[in-house]
CSV table of N, CA, C and O in Angstrom, one decimal:
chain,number,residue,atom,x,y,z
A,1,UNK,N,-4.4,70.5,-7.8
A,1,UNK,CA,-3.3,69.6,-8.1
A,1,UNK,C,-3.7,68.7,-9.2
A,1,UNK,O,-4.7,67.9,-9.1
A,2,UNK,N,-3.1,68.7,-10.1
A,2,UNK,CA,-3.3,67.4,-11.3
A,2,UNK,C,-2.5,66.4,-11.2
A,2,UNK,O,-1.3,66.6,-11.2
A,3,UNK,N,-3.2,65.0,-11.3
A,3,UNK,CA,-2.4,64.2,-11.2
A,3,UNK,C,-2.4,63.4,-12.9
A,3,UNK,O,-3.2,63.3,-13.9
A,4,UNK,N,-0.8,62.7,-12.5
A,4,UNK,CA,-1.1,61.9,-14.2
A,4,UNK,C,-0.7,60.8,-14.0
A,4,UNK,O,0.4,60.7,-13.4
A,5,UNK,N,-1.4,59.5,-14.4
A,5,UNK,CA,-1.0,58.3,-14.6
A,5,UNK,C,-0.1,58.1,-15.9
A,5,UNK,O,-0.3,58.7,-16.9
A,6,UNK,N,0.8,57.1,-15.5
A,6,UNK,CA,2.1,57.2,-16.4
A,6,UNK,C,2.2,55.1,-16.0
A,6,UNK,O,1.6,54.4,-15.2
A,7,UNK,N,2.7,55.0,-16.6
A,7,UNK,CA,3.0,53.6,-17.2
A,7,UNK,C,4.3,53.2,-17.4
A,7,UNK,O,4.7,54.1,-18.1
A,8,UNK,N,5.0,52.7,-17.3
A,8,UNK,CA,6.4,51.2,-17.8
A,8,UNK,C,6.0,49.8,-18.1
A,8,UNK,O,6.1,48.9,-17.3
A,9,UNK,N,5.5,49.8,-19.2
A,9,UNK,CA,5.0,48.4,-19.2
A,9,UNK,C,5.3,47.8,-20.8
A,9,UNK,O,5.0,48.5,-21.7
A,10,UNK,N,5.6,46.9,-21.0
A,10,UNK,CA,5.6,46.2,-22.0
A,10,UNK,C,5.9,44.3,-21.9
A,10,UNK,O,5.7,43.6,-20.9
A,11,UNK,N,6.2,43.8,-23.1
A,11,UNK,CA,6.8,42.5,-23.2
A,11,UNK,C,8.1,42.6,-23.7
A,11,UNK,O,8.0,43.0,-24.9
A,12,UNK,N,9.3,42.2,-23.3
A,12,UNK,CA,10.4,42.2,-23.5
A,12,UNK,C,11.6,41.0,-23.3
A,12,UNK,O,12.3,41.1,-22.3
A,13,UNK,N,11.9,40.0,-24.3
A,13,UNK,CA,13.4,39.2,-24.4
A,13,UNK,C,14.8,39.7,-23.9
A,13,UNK,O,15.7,40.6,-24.2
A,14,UNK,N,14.7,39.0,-23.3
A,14,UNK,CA,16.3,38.9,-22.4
A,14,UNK,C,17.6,37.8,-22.4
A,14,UNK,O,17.8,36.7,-22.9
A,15,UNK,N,17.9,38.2,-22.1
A,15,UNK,CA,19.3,37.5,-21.9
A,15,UNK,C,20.3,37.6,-20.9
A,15,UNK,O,21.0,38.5,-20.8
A,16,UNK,N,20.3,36.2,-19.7
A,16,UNK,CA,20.8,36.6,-18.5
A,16,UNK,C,22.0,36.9,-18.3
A,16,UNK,O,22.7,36.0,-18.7
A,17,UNK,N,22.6,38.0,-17.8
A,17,UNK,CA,23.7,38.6,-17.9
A,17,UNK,C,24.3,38.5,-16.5
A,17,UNK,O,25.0,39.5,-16.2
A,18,UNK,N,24.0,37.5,-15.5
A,18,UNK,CA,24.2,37.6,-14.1
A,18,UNK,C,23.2,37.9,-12.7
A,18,UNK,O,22.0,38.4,-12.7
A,19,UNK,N,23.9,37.7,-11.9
A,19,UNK,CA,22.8,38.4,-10.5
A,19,UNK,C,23.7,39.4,-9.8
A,19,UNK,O,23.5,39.8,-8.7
A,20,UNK,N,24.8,39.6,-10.4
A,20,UNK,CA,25.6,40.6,-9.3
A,20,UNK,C,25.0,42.3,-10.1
A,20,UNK,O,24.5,43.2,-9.4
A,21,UNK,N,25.1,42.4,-11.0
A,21,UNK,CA,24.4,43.4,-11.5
A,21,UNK,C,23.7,43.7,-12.2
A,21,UNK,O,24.0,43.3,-13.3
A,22,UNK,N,22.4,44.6,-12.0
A,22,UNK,CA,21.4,45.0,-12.8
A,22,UNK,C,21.9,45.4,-14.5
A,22,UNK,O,22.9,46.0,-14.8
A,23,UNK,N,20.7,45.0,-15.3
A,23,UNK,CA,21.4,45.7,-16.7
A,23,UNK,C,19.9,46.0,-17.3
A,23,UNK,O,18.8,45.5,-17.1
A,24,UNK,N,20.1,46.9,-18.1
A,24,UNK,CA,19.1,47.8,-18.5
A,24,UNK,C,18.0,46.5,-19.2
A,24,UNK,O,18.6,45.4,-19.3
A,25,UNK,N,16.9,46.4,-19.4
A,25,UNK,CA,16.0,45.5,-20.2
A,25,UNK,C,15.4,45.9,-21.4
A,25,UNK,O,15.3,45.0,-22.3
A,26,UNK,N,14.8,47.6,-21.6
A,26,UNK,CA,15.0,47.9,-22.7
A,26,UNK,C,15.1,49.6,-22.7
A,26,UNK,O,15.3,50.1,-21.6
A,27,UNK,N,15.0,50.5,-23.6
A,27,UNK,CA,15.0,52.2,-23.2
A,27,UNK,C,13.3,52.4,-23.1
A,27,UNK,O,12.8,53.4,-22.6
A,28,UNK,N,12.4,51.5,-23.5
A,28,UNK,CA,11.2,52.0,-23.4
A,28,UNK,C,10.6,51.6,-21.6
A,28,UNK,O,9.5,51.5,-21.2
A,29,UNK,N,11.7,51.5,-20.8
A,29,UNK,CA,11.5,51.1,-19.3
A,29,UNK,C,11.9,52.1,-18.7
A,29,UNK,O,12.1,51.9,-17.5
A,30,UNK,N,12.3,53.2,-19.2
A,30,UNK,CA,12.9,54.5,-18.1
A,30,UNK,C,12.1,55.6,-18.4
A,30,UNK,O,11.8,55.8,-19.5
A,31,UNK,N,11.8,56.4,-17.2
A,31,UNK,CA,11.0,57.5,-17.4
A,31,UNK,C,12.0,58.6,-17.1
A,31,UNK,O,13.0,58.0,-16.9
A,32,UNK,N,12.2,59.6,-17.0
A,32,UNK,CA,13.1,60.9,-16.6
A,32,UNK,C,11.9,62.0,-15.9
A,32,UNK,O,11.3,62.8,-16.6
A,33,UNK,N,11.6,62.0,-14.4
A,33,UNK,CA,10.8,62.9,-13.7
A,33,UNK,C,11.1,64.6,-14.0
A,33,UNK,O,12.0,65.4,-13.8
A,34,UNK,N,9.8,64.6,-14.6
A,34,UNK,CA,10.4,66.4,-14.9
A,34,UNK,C,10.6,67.2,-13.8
A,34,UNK,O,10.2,66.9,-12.7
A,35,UNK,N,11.5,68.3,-14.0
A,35,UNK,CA,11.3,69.2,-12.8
A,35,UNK,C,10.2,70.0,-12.2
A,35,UNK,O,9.4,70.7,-12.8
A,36,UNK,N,10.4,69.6,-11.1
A,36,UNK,CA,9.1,70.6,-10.6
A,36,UNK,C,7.6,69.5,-10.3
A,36,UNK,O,6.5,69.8,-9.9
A,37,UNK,N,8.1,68.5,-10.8
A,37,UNK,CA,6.8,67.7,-10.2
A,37,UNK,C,7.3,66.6,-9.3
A,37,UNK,O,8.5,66.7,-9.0
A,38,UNK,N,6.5,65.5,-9.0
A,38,UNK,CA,6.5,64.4,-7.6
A,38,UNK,C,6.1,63.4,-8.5
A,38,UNK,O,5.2,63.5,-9.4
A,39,UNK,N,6.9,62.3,-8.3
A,39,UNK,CA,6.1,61.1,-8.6
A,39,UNK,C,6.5,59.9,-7.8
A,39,UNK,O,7.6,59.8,-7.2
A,40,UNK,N,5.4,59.1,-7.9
A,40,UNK,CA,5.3,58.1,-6.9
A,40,UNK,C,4.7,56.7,-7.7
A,40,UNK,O,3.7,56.7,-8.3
A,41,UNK,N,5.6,55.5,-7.6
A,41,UNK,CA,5.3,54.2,-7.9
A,41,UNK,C,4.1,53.6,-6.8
A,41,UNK,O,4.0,54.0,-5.6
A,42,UNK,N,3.3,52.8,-7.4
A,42,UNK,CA,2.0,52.6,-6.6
A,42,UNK,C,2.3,50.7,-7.1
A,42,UNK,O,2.2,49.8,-6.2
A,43,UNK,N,2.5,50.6,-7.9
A,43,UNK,CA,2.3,49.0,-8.1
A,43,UNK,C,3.2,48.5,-9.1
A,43,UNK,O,3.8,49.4,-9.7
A,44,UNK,N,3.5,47.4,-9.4
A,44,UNK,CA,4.3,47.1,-10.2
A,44,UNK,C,4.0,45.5,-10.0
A,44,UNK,O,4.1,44.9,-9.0
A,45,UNK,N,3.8,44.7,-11.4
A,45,UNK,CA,3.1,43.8,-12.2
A,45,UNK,C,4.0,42.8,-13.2
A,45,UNK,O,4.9,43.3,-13.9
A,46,UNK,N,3.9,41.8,-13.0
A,46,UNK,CA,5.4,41.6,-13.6
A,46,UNK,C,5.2,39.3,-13.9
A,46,UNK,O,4.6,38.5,-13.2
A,47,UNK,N,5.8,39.3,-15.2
A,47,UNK,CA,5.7,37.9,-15.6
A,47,UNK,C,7.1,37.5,-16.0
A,47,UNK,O,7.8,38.4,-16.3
A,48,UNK,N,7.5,36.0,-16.1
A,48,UNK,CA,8.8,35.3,-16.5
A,48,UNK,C,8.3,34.0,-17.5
A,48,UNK,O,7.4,33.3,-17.1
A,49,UNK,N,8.8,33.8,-18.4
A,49,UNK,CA,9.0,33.1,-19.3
A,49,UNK,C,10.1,32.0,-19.3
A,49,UNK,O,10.0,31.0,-19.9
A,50,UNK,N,11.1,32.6,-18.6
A,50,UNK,CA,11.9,31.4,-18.5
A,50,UNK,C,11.8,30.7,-17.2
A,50,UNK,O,11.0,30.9,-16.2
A,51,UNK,N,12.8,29.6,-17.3
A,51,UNK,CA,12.5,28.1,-16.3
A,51,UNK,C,13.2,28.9,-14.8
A,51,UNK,O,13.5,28.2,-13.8
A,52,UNK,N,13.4,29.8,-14.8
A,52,UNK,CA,14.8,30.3,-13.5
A,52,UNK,C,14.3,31.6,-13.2
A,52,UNK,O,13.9,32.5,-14.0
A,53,UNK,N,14.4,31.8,-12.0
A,53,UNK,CA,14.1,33.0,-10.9
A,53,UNK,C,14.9,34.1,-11.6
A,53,UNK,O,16.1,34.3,-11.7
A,54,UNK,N,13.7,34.8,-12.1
A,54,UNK,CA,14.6,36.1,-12.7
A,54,UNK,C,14.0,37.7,-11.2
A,54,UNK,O,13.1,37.6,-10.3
A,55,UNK,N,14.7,38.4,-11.4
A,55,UNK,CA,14.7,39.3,-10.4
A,55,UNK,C,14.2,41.3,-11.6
A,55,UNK,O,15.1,41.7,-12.4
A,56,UNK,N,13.4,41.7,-11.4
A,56,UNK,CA,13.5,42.9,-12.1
A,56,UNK,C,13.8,44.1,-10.9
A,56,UNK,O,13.3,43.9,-9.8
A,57,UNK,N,14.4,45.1,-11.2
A,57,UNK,CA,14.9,46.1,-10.0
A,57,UNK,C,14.6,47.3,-10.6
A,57,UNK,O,15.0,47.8,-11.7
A,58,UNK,N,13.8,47.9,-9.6
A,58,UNK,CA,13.7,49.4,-10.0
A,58,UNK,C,14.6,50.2,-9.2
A,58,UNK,O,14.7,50.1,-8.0
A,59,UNK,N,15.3,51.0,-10.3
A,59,UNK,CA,16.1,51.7,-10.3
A,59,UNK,C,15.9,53.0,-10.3
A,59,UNK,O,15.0,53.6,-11.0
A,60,UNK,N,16.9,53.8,-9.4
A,60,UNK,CA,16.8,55.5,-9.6
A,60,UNK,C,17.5,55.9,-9.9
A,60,UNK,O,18.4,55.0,-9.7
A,61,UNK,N,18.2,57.0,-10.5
A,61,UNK,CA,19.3,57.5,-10.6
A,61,UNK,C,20.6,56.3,-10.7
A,61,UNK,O,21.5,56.6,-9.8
A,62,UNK,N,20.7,55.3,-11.3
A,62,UNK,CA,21.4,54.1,-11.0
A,62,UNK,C,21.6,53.4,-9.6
A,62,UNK,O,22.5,52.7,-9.3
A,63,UNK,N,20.5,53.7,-8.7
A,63,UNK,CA,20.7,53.4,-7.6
A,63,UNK,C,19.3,52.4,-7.4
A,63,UNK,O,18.1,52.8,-7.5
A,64,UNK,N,19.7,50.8,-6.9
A,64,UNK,CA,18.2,50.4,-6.7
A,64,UNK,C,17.5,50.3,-5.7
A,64,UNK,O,17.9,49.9,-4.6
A,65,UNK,N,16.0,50.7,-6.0
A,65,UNK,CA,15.1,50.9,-5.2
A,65,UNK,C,14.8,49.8,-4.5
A,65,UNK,O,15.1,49.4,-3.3
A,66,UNK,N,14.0,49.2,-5.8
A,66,UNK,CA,13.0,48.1,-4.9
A,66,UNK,C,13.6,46.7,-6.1
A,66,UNK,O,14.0,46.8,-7.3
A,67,UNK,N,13.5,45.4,-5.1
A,67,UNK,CA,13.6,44.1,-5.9
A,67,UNK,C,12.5,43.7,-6.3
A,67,UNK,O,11.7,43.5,-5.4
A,68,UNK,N,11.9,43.4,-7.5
A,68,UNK,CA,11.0,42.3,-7.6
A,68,UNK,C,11.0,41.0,-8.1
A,68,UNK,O,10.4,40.8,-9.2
A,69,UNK,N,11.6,40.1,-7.5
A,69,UNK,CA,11.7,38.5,-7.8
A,69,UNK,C,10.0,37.7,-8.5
A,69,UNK,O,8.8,37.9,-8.2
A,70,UNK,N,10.6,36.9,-9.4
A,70,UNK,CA,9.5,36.4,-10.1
A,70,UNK,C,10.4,34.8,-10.6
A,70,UNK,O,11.3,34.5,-11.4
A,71,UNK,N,9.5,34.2,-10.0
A,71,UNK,CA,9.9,33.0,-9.9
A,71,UNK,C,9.6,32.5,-11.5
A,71,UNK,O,9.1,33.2,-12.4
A,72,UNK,N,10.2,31.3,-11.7
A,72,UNK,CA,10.3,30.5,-13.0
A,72,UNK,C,9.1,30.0,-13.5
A,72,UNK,O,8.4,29.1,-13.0
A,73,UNK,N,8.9,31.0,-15.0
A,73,UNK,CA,7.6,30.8,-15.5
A,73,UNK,C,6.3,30.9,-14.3
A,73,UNK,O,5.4,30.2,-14.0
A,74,UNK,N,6.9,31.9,-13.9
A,74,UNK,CA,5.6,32.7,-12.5
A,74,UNK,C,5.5,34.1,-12.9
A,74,UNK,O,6.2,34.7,-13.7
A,75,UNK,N,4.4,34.7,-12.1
A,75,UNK,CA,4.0,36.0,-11.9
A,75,UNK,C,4.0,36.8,-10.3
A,75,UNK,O,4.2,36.1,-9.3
A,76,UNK,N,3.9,38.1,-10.3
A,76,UNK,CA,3.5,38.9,-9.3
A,76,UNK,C,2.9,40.5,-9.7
A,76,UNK,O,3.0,41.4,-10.5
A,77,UNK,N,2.3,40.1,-8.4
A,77,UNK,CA,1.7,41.8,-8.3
A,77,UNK,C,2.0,42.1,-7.0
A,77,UNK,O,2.0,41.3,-6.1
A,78,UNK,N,2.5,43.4,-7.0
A,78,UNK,CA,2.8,44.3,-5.6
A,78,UNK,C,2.5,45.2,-5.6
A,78,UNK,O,3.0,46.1,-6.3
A,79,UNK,N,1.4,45.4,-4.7
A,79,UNK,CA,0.9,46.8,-4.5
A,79,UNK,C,1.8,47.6,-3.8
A,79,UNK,O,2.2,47.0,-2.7
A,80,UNK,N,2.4,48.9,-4.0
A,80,UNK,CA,3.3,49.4,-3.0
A,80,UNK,C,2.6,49.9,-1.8
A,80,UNK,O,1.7,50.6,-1.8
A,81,UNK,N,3.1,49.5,-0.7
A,81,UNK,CA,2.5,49.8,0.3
A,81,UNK,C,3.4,51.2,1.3
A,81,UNK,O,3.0,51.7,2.3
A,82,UNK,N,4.2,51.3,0.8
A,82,UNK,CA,5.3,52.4,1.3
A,82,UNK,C,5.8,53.0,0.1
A,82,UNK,O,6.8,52.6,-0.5
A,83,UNK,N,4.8,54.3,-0.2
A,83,UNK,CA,5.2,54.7,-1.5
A,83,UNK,C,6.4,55.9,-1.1
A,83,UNK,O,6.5,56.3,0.1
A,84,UNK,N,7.2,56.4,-2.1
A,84,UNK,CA,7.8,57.3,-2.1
A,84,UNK,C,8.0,58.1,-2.4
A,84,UNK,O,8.6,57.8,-3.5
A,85,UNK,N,8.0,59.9,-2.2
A,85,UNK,CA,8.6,60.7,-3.3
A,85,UNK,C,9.6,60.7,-4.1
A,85,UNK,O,10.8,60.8,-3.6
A,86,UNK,N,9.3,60.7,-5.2
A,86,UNK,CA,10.7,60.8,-6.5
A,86,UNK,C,10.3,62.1,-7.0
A,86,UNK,O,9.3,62.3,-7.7
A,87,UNK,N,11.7,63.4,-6.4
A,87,UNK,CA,11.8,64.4,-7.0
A,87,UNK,C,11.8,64.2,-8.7
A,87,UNK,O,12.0,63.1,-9.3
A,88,UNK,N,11.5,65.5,-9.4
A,88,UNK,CA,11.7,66.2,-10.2
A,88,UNK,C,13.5,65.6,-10.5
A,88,UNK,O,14.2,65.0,-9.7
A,89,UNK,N,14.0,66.0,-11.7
A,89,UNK,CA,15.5,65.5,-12.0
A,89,UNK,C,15.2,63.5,-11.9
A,89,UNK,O,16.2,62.9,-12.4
A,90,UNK,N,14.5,63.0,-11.5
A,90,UNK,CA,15.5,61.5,-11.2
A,90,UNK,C,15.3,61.2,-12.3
A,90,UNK,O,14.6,62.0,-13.0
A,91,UNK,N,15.8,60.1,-13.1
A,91,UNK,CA,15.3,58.4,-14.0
A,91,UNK,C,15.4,57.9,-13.3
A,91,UNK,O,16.2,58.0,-12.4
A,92,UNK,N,14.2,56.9,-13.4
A,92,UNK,CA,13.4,56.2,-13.3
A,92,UNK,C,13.6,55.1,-14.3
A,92,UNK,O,13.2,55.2,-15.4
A,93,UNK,N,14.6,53.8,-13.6
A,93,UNK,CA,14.4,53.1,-14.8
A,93,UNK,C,13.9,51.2,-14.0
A,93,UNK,O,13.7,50.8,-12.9
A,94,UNK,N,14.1,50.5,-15.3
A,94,UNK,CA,13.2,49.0,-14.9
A,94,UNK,C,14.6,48.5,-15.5
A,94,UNK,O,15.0,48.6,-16.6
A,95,UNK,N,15.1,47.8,-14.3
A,95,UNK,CA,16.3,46.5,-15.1
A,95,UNK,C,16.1,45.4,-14.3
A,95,UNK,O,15.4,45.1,-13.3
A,96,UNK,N,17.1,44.5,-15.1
A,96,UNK,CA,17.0,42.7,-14.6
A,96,UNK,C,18.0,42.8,-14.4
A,96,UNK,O,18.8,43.6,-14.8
A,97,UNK,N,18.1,41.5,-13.1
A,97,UNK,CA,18.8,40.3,-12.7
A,97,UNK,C,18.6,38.8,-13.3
A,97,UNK,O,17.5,38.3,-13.0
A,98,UNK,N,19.1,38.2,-13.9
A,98,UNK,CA,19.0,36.8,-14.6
A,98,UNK,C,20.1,36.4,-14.5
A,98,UNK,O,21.1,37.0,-14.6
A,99,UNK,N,20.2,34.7,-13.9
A,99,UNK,CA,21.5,34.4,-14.0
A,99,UNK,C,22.3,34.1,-15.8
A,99,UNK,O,21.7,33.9,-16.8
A,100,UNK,N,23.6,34.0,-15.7
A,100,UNK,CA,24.4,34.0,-17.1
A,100,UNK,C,23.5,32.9,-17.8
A,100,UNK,O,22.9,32.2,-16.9
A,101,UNK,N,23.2,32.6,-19.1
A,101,UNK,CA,22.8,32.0,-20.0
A,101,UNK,C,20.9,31.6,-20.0
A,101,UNK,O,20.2,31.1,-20.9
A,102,UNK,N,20.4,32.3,-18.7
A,102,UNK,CA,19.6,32.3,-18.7
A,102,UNK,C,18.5,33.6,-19.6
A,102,UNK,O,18.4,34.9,-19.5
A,103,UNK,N,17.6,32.4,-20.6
A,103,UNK,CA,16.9,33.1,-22.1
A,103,UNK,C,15.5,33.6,-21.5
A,103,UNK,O,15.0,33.1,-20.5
A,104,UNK,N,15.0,34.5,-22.2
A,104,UNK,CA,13.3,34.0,-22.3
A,104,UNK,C,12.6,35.9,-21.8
A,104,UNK,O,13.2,36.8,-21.3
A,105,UNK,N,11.5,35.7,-22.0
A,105,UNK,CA,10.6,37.1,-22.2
A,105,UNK,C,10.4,37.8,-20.3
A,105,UNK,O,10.1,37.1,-19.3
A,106,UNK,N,10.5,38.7,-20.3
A,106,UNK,CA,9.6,39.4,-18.9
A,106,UNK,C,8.3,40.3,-19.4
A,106,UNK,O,8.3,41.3,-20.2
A,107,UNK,N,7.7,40.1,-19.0
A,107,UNK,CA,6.4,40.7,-18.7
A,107,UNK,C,6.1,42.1,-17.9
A,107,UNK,O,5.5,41.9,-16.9
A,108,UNK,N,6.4,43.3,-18.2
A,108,UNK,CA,6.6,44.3,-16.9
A,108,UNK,C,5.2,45.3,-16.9
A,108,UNK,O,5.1,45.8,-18.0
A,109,UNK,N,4.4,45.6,-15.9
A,109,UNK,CA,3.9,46.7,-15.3
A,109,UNK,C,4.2,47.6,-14.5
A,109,UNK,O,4.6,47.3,-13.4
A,110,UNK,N,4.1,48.2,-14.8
A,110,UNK,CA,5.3,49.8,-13.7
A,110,UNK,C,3.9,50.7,-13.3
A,110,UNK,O,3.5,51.2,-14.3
A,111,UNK,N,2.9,51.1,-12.2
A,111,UNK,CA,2.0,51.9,-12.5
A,111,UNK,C,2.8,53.0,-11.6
A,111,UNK,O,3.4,52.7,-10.5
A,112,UNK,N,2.7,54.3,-12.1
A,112,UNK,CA,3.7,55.5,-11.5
A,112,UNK,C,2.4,57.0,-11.1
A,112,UNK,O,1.8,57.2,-12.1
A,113,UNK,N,2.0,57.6,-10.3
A,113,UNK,CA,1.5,58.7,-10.6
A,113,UNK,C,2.2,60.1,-10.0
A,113,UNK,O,2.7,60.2,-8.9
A,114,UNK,N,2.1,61.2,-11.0
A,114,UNK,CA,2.9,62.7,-10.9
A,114,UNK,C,2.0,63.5,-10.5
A,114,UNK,O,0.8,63.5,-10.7
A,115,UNK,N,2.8,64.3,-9.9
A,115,UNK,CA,1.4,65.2,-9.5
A,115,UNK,C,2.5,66.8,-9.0
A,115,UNK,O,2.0,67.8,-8.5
């Protein structure tokens, strides 16, 4: 079996658009799982720049997975401790929660492995 480490990570400006729903952060945060393989999120790494609790959500198929809250001008790391299979077919994407008018950069790490 081969496995591949795969990535979502960058530095990215935002603009808060609410907490009732997620909105995309940028296209270089979605992966599309090929068919015929497995992938599984293992960690996910994550910084805020602005003064207010922003929230980033991974997302499946528009459907979200997991929350990661990051407090104001804070960090986290989460090791997943309950990983999951993600068939073949899904996207895989990284979006925010920010409340309205709230500005400023996220910091994201996504670590994913296929196999």
């Amino acid at each position: 079996m081969t496995l591949k480490n795969l990535f979502l990570q960058g530095v990215f400006p935002f603009d808060g658009a609410g907490l009732e729903k997620p909105v995309p952060i940028h296209s270089q945060l979605s992966h599309y799982v090929p068919d015929g393989v497995i992938n599984q999120t293992l960690y996910f790494r994550g910084g805020n720049s602005s003064p207010e609790l922003i929230t980033v959500v991974l997302m499946r198929d528009g459907v979200p997975m997991r929350y990661f809250p990051i407090g104001a001008k804070g960090n986290v790391h989460v090791p997943l401790r309950v990983v999951e299979d993600i068939d073949g077919g899904s996207l895989i994407e990284l979006q925010l929660l920010a409340d309205t008018g709230v500005t400023g950069a996220v910091v994201v790490d996504l670590g994913m492995v296929e196999h």
